[in-house]
PDB file of C-alpha atoms in Angstrom:
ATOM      1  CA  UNK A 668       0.000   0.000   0.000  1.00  0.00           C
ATOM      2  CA  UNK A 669       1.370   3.624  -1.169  1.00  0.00           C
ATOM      3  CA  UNK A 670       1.528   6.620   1.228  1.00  0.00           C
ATOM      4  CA  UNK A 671      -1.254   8.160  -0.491  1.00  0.00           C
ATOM      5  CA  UNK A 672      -3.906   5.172   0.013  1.00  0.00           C
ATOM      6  CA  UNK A 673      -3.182   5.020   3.390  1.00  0.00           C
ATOM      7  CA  UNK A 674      -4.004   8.432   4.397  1.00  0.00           C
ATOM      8  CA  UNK A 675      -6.746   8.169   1.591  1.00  0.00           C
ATOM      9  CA  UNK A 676      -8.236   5.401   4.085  1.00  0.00           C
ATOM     10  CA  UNK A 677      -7.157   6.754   7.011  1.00  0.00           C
ATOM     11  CA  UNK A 678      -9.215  10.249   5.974  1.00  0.00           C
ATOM     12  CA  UNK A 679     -12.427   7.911   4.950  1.00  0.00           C
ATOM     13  CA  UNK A 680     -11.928   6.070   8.216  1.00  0.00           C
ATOM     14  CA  UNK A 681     -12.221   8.982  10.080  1.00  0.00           C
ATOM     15  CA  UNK A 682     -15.179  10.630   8.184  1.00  0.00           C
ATOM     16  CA  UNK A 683     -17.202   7.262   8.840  1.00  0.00           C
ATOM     17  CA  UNK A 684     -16.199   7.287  12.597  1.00  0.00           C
ATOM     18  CA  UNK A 685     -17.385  11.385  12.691  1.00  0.00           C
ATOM     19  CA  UNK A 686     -20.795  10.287  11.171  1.00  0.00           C
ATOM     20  CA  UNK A 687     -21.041   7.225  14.034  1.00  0.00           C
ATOM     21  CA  UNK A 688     -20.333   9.615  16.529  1.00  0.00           C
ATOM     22  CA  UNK A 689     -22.641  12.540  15.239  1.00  0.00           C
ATOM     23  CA  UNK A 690     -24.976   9.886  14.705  1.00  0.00           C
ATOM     24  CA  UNK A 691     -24.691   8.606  18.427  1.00  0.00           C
ATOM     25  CA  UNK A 692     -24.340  12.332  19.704  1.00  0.00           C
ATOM     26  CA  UNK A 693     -28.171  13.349  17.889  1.00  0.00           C
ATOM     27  CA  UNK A 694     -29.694  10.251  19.353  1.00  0.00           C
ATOM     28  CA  UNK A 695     -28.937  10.792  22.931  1.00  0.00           C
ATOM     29  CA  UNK A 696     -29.881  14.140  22.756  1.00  0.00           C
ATOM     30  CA  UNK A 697     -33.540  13.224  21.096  1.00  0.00           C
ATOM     31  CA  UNK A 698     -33.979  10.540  24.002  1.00  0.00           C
ATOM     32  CA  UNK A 699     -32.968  12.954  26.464  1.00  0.00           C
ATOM     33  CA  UNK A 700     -35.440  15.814  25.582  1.00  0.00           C
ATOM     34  CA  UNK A 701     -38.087  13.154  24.517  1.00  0.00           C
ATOM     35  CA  UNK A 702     -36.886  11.836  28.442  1.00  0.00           C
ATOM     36  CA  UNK A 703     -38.034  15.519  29.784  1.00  0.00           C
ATOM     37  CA  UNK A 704     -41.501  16.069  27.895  1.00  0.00           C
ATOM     38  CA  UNK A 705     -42.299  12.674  28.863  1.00  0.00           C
ATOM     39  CA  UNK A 706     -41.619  13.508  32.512  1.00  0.00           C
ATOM     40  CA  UNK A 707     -43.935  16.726  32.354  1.00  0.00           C
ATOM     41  CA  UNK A 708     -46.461  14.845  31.025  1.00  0.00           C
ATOM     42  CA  UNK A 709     -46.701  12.548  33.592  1.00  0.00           C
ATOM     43  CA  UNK A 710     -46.789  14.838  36.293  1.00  0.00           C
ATOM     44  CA  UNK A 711     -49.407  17.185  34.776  1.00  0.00           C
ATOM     45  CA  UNK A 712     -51.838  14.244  33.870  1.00  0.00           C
ATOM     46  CA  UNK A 713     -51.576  12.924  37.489  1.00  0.00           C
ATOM     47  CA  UNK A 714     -52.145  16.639  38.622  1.00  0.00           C
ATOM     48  CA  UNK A 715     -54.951  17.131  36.144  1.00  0.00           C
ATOM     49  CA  UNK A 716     -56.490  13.656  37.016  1.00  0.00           C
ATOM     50  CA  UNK A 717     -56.550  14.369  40.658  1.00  0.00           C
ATOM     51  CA  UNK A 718     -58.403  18.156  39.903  1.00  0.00           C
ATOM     52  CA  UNK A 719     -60.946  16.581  37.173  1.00  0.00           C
ATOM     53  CA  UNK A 720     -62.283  13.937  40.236  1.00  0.00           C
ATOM     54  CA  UNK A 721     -62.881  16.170  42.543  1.00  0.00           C
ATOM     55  CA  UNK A 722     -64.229  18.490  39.767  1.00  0.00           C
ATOM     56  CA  UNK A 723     -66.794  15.863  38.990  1.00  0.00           C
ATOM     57  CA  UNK A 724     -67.797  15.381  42.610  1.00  0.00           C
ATOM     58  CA  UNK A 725     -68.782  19.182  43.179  1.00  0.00           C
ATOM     59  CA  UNK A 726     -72.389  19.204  44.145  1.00  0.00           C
ATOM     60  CA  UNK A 727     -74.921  21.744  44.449  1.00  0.00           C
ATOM     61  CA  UNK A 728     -77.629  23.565  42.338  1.00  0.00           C
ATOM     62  CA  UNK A 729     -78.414  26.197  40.321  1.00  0.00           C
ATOM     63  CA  UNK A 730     -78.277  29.166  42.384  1.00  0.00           C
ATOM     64  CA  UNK A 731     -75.108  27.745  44.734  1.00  0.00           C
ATOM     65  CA  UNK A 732     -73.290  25.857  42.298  1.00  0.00           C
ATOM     66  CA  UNK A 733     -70.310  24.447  44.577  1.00  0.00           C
ATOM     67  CA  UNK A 734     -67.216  25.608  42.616  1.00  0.00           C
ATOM     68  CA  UNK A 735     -65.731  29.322  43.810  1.00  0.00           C
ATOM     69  CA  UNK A 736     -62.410  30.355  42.090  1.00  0.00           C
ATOM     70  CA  UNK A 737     -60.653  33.651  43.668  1.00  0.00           C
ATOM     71  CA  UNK A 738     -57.307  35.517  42.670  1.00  0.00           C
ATOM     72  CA  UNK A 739     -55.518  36.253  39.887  1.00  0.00           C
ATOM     73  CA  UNK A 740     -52.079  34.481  37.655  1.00  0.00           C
ATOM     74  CA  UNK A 741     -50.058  32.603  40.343  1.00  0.00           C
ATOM     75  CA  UNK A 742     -52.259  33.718  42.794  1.00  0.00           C
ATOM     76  CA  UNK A 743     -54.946  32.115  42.270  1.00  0.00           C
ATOM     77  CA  UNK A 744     -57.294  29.213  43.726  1.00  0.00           C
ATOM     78  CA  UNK A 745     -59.945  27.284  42.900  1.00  0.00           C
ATOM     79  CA  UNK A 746     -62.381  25.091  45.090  1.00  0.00           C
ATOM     80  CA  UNK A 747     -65.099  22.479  44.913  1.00  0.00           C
ATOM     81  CA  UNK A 748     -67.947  21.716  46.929  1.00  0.00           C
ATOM     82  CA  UNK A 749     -68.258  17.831  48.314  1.00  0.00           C
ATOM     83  CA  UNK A 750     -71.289  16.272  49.959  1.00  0.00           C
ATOM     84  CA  UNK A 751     -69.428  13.928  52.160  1.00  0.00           C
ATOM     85  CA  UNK A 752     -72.158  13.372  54.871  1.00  0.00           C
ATOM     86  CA  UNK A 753     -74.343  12.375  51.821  1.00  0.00           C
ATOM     87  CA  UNK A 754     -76.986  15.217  52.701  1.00  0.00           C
ATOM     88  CA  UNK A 755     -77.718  16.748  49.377  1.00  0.00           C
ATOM     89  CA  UNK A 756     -80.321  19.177  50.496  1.00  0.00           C
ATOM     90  CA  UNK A 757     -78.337  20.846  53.297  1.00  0.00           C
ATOM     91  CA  UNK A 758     -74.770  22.685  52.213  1.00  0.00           C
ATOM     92  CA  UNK A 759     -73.964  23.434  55.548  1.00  0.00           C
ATOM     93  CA  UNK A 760     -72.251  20.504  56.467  1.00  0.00           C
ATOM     94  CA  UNK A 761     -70.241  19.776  53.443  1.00  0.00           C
ATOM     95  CA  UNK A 762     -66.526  20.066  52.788  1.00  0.00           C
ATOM     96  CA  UNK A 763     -64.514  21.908  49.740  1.00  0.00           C
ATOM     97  CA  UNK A 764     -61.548  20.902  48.217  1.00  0.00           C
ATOM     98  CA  UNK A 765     -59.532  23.850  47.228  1.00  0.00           C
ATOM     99  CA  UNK A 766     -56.381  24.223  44.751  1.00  0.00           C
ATOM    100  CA  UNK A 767     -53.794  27.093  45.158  1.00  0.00           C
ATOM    101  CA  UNK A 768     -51.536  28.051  42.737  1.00  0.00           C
ATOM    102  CA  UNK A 769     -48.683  30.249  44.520  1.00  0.00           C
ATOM    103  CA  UNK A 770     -46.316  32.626  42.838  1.00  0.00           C
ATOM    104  CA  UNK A 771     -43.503  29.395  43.746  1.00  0.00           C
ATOM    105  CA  UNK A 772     -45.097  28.012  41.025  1.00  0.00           C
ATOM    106  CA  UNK A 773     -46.426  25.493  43.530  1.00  0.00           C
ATOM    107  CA  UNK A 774     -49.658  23.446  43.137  1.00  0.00           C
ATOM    108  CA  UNK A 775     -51.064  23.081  46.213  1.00  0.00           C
ATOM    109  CA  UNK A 776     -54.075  21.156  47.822  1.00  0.00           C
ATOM    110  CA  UNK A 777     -56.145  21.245  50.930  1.00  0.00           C
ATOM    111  CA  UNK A 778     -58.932  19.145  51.998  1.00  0.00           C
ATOM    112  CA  UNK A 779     -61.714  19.069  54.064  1.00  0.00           C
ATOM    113  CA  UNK A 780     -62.340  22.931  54.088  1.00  0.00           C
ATOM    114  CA  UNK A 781     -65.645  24.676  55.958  1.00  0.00           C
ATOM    115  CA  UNK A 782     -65.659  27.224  53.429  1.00  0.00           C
ATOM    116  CA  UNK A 783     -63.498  28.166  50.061  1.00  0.00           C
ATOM    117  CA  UNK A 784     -60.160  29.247  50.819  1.00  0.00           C
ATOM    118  CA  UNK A 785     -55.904  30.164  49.302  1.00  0.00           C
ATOM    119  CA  UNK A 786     -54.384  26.816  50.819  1.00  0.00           C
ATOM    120  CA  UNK A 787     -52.263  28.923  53.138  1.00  0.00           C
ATOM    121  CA  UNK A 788     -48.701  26.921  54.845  1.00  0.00           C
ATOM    122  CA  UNK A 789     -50.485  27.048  58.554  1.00  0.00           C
ATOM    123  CA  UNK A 790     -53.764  24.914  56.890  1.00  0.00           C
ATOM    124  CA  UNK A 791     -52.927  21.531  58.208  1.00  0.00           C
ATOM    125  CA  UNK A 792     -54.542  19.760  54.936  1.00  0.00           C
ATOM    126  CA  UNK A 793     -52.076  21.221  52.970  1.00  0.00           C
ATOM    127  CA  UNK A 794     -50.062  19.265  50.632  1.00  0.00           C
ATOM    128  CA  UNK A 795     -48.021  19.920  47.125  1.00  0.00           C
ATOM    129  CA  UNK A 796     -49.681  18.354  44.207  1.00  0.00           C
ATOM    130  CA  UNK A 797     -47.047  19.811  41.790  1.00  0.00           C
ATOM    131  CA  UNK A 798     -45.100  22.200  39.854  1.00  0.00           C
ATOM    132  CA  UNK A 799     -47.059  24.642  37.350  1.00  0.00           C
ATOM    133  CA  UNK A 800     -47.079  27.318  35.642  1.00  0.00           C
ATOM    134  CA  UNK A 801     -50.698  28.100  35.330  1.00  0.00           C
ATOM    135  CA  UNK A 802     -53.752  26.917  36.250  1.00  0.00           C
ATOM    136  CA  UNK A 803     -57.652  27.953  35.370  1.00  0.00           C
ATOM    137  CA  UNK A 804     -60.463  27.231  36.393  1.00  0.00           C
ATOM    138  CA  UNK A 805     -64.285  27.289  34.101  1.00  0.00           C
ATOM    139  CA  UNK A 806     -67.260  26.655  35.046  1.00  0.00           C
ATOM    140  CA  UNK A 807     -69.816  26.855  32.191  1.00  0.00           C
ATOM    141  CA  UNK A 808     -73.899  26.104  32.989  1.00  0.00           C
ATOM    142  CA  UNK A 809     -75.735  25.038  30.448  1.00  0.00           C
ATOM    143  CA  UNK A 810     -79.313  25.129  31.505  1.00  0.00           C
ATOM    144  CA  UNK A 811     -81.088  23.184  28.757  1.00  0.00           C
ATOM    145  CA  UNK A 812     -78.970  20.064  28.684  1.00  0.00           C
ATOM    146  CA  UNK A 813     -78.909  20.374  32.267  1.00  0.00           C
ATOM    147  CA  UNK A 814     -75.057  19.647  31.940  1.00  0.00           C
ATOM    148  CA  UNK A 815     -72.674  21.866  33.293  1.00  0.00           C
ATOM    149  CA  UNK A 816     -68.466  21.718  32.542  1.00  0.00           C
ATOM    150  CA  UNK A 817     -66.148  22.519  34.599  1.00  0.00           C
ATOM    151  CA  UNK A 818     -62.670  23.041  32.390  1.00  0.00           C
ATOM    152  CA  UNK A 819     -59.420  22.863  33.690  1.00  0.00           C
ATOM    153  CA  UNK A 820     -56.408  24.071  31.864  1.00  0.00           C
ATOM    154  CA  UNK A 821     -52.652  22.980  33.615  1.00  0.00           C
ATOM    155  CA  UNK A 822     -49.748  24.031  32.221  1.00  0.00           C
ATOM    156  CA  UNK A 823     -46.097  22.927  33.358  1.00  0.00           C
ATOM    157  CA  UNK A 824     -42.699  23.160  32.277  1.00  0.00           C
ATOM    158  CA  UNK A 825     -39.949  20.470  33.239  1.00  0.00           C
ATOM    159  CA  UNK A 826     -38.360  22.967  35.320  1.00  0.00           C
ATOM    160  CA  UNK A 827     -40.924  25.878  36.284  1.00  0.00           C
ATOM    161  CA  UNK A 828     -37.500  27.591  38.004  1.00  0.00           C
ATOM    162  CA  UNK A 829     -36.696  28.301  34.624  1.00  0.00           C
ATOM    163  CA  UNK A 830     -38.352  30.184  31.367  1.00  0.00           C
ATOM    164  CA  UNK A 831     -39.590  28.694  28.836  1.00  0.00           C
ATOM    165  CA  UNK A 832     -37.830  29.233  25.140  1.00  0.00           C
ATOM    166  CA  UNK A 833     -39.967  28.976  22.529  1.00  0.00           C
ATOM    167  CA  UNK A 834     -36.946  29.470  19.901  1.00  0.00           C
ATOM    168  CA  UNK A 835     -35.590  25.819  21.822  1.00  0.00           C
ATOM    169  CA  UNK A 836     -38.424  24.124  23.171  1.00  0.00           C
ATOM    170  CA  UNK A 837     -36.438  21.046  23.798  1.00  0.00           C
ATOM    171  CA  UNK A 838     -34.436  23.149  26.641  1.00  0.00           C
ATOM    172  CA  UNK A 839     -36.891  22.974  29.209  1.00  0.00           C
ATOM    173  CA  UNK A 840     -40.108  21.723  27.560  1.00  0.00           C
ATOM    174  CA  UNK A 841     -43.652  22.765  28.187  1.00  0.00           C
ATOM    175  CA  UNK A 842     -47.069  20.880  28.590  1.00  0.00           C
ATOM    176  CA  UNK A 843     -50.283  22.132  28.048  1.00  0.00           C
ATOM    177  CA  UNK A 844     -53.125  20.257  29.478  1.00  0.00           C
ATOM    178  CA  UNK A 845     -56.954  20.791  29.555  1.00  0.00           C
ATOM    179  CA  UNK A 846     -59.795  18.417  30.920  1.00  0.00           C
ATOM    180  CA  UNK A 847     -63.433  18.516  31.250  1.00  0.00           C
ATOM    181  CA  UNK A 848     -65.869  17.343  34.338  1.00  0.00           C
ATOM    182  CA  UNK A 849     -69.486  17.268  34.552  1.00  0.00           C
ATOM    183  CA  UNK A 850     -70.037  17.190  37.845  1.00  0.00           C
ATOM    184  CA  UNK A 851     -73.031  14.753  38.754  1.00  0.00           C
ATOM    185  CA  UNK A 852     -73.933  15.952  42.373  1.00  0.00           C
ATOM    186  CA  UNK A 853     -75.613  19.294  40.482  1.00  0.00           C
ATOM    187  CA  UNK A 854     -79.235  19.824  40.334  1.00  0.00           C
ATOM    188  CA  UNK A 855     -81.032  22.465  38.357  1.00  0.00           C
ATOM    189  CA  UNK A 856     -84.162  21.828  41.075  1.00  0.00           C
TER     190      UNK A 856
END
């Protein structure tokens, strides 16, 4: 073999070892960002799926429909009405479950509430439910079908700490959720 063919080979040796390794490099990178959305899409389903139950349990009637929202952006809070003692015609001794989002970008929860309320750190029933970025809250009537929606909209990034870059999305990647509940326990009598 002349000096020429071996750096001839030597040259395509190394261009097919730069493709393995660029090759190699783009594929760890696509399972690491499609790692990261799959991670905030777990954790805003299970947040969604915990809201949308107790969304669906909400019970009262047309003129004291059992869902109260309050505040504004990450200050907001949401809160539904549950008939635990099983006495629908008396709404005195039932219990809301409220939903705080705090400018931590926090999801919180509390239980087991008297009356609607911002789950605040001394409220004993207080526990994280997960990181967001924004949260809302509709409650449309609809009087002739007699079937009312509650929409919920959750949105999360995989780290909330951080902005999110729309020119990069893969950076810190961003999930969008929205689920509907017709809550059962409502009566239009």
């Amino acid at each position: 073999m002349t000096l020429t063919e071996l750096l001839v080979s030597t040259a395509l040796i190394g261009i097919v070892m730069l493709g393995v390794v660029s090759v190699e490099y783009a594929s760890k990178r696509a399972q690491e960002n499609i790692s990261r959305k799959s991670i905030v899409t777990a954790r805003v389903s299970s947040m969604i799926l915990h809201i949308v139950k107790n969304a669906a349990l909400t019970g009262g009637d047309v003129t004291n429909v059992g869902i109260q929202t309050g505040g504004t952006g990450n200050s907001s809070y949401s809160c539904f009405r549950q008939d635990i003692p099983q006495t629908p015609g008396d709404y005195s001794d039932d219990t809301w479950v409220c939903y705080t989002l705090r400018t931590t970008n926090v999801l919180y929860t509390c239980n087991n509430q008297p009356s609607p309320t911002f789950c605040a750190d001394a409220n004993p029933t207080i526990r994280t439910l997960g990181s967001a970025t924004a949260f809302t809250v509709t409650y449309t009537p609809d009087s002739s079908t007699q079937d009312n929606t509650v929409t919920i909209s959750l949105t999360s990034l995989y780290d909330c700490s951080s902005s999110y870059d729309a020119g990069d999305p893969t950076k810190n990647p961003r999930v969008i959720m929205t689920a509907e509940a017709n809550p059962l326990g409502q009566t239009y009598f």
